């Protein structure tokens, strides 16, 4: 069936009783077709992108890094319009491609440890994870920035009263 625009409606009929003796033949066509109109089809709307963000800071102070900028969809494609391509949502460019001075090394953290066990089994507690400095910065290297430990809430469900 046609949901919008112009279409055709077709119907068929069959002979339920054939003529006998001197009876006359059935008159008219077995098939009948007529045009029908439904609501007009909506106009296609192409996807539209918003403005680009500012470039991120460079991922390295020397020796080659990357910067990214992103944008979001502000108008989703409708009615058969051209969709946005996910690959067009981010742009990456090289930065700080000059060689690092000899001996210069940026600070680097280790990976976060697993979360410690929660301080409470119910009613809300805290748990902690930590990380160390894996690579110390040299004189001309960038220092580590960020916390050495991280806390989060845990076991927030209320404690149930146990009856004897």
mmCIF file with all atom_site columns, N, CA, C and O in Angstrom, residues 9-16 29-33:
data_model
loop_
_atom_site.group_PDB
_atom_site.id
_atom_site.type_symbol
_atom_site.label_atom_id
_atom_site.label_alt_id
_atom_site.label_comp_id
_atom_site.label_asym_id
_atom_site.label_entity_id
_atom_site.label_seq_id
_atom_site.pdbx_PDB_ins_code
_atom_site.Cartn_x
_atom_site.Cartn_y
_atom_site.Cartn_z
_atom_site.occupancy
_atom_site.B_iso_or_equiv
_atom_site.pdbx_formal_charge
_atom_site.auth_seq_id
_atom_site.auth_comp_id
_atom_site.auth_asym_id
_atom_site.auth_atom_id
_atom_site.pdbx_PDB_model_num
ATOM 1  N N  . UNK A 1 9  ? -6.007  1.990   -6.680  1.00 0.00 ? 9  UNK A N  1
ATOM 2  C CA . UNK A 1 9  ? -6.776  0.996   -5.937  1.00 0.00 ? 9  UNK A CA 1
ATOM 3  C C  . UNK A 1 9  ? -7.311  0.009   -6.978  1.00 0.00 ? 9  UNK A C  1
ATOM 4  O O  . UNK A 1 9  ? -7.897  0.420   -7.980  1.00 0.00 ? 9  UNK A O  1
ATOM 5  N N  . UNK A 1 10 ? -7.105  -1.273  -6.746  1.00 0.00 ? 10 UNK A N  1
ATOM 6  C CA . UNK A 1 10 ? -7.521  -2.310  -7.698  1.00 0.00 ? 10 UNK A CA 1
ATOM 7  C C  . UNK A 1 10 ? -8.407  -3.303  -6.952  1.00 0.00 ? 10 UNK A C  1
ATOM 8  O O  . UNK A 1 10 ? -8.119  -3.672  -5.809  1.00 0.00 ? 10 UNK A O  1
ATOM 9  N N  . UNK A 1 11 ? -9.479  -3.695  -7.617  1.00 0.00 ? 11 UNK A N  1
ATOM 10 C CA . UNK A 1 11 ? -10.310 -4.758  -7.053  1.00 0.00 ? 11 UNK A CA 1
ATOM 11 C C  . UNK A 1 11 ? -10.692 -5.738  -8.153  1.00 0.00 ? 11 UNK A C  1
ATOM 12 O O  . UNK A 1 11 ? -10.716 -5.388  -9.321  1.00 0.00 ? 11 UNK A O  1
ATOM 13 N N  . UNK A 1 12 ? -10.941 -6.969  -7.740  1.00 0.00 ? 12 UNK A N  1
ATOM 14 C CA . UNK A 1 12 ? -11.284 -8.044  -8.662  1.00 0.00 ? 12 UNK A CA 1
ATOM 15 C C  . UNK A 1 12 ? -12.615 -8.651  -8.240  1.00 0.00 ? 12 UNK A C  1
ATOM 16 O O  . UNK A 1 12 ? -13.001 -8.584  -7.069  1.00 0.00 ? 12 UNK A O  1
ATOM 17 N N  . UNK A 1 13 ? -13.264 -9.237  -9.204  1.00 0.00 ? 13 UNK A N  1
ATOM 18 C CA . UNK A 1 13 ? -14.474 -9.993  -8.885  1.00 0.00 ? 13 UNK A CA 1
ATOM 19 C C  . UNK A 1 13 ? -14.450 -11.306 -9.653  1.00 0.00 ? 13 UNK A C  1
ATOM 20 O O  . UNK A 1 13 ? -13.788 -11.424 -10.687 1.00 0.00 ? 13 UNK A O  1
ATOM 21 N N  . UNK A 1 14 ? -15.159 -12.245 -9.123  1.00 0.00 ? 14 UNK A N  1
ATOM 22 C CA . UNK A 1 14 ? -15.223 -13.557 -9.774  1.00 0.00 ? 14 UNK A CA 1
ATOM 23 C C  . UNK A 1 14 ? -16.683 -13.900 -10.054 1.00 0.00 ? 14 UNK A C  1
ATOM 24 O O  . UNK A 1 14 ? -17.599 -13.361 -9.405  1.00 0.00 ? 14 UNK A O  1
ATOM 25 N N  . UNK A 1 15 ? -16.889 -14.760 -10.995 1.00 0.00 ? 15 UNK A N  1
ATOM 26 C CA . UNK A 1 15 ? -18.238 -15.212 -11.341 1.00 0.00 ? 15 UNK A CA 1
ATOM 27 C C  . UNK A 1 15 ? -18.660 -16.220 -10.282 1.00 0.00 ? 15 UNK A C  1
ATOM 28 O O  . UNK A 1 15 ? -17.964 -17.197 -10.028 1.00 0.00 ? 15 UNK A O  1
ATOM 29 N N  . UNK A 1 16 ? -19.768 -15.947 -9.643  1.00 0.00 ? 16 UNK A N  1
ATOM 30 C CA . UNK A 1 16 ? -20.249 -16.884 -8.616  1.00 0.00 ? 16 UNK A CA 1
ATOM 31 C C  . UNK A 1 16 ? -21.248 -17.891 -9.199  1.00 0.00 ? 16 UNK A C  1
ATOM 32 O O  . UNK A 1 16 ? -21.453 -18.952 -8.630  1.00 0.00 ? 16 UNK A O  1
ATOM 33 N N  . UNK A 1 29 ? -16.054 -5.900  -16.542 1.00 0.00 ? 29 UNK A N  1
ATOM 34 C CA . UNK A 1 29 ? -14.694 -6.428  -16.385 1.00 0.00 ? 29 UNK A CA 1
ATOM 35 C C  . UNK A 1 29 ? -14.541 -7.173  -15.063 1.00 0.00 ? 29 UNK A C  1
ATOM 36 O O  . UNK A 1 29 ? -15.229 -6.878  -14.087 1.00 0.00 ? 29 UNK A O  1
ATOM 37 N N  . UNK A 1 30 ? -13.620 -8.110  -15.076 1.00 0.00 ? 30 UNK A N  1
ATOM 38 C CA . UNK A 1 30 ? -13.290 -8.868  -13.870 1.00 0.00 ? 30 UNK A CA 1
ATOM 39 C C  . UNK A 1 30 ? -12.419 -8.003  -12.947 1.00 0.00 ? 30 UNK A C  1
ATOM 40 O O  . UNK A 1 30 ? -12.445 -8.146  -11.736 1.00 0.00 ? 30 UNK A O  1
ATOM 41 N N  . UNK A 1 31 ? -11.676 -7.046  -13.525 1.00 0.00 ? 31 UNK A N  1
ATOM 42 C CA . UNK A 1 31 ? -10.734 -6.193  -12.775 1.00 0.00 ? 31 UNK A CA 1
ATOM 43 C C  . UNK A 1 31 ? -11.165 -4.741  -12.908 1.00 0.00 ? 31 UNK A C  1
ATOM 44 O O  . UNK A 1 31 ? -11.504 -4.282  -13.988 1.00 0.00 ? 31 UNK A O  1
ATOM 45 N N  . UNK A 1 32 ? -11.106 -4.023  -11.786 1.00 0.00 ? 32 UNK A N  1
ATOM 46 C CA . UNK A 1 32 ? -11.438 -2.589  -11.798 1.00 0.00 ? 32 UNK A CA 1
ATOM 47 C C  . UNK A 1 32 ? -10.310 -1.846  -11.093 1.00 0.00 ? 32 UNK A C  1
ATOM 48 O O  . UNK A 1 32 ? -9.857  -2.246  -10.031 1.00 0.00 ? 32 UNK A O  1
ATOM 49 N N  . UNK A 1 33 ? -9.859  -0.761  -11.715 1.00 0.00 ? 33 UNK A N  1
ATOM 50 C CA . UNK A 1 33 ? -8.746  0.021   -11.163 1.00 0.00 ? 33 UNK A CA 1
ATOM 51 C C  . UNK A 1 33 ? -9.133  1.490   -11.165 1.00 0.00 ? 33 UNK A C  1
ATOM 52 O O  . UNK A 1 33 ? -9.735  1.990   -12.123 1.00 0.00 ? 33 UNK A O  1
#
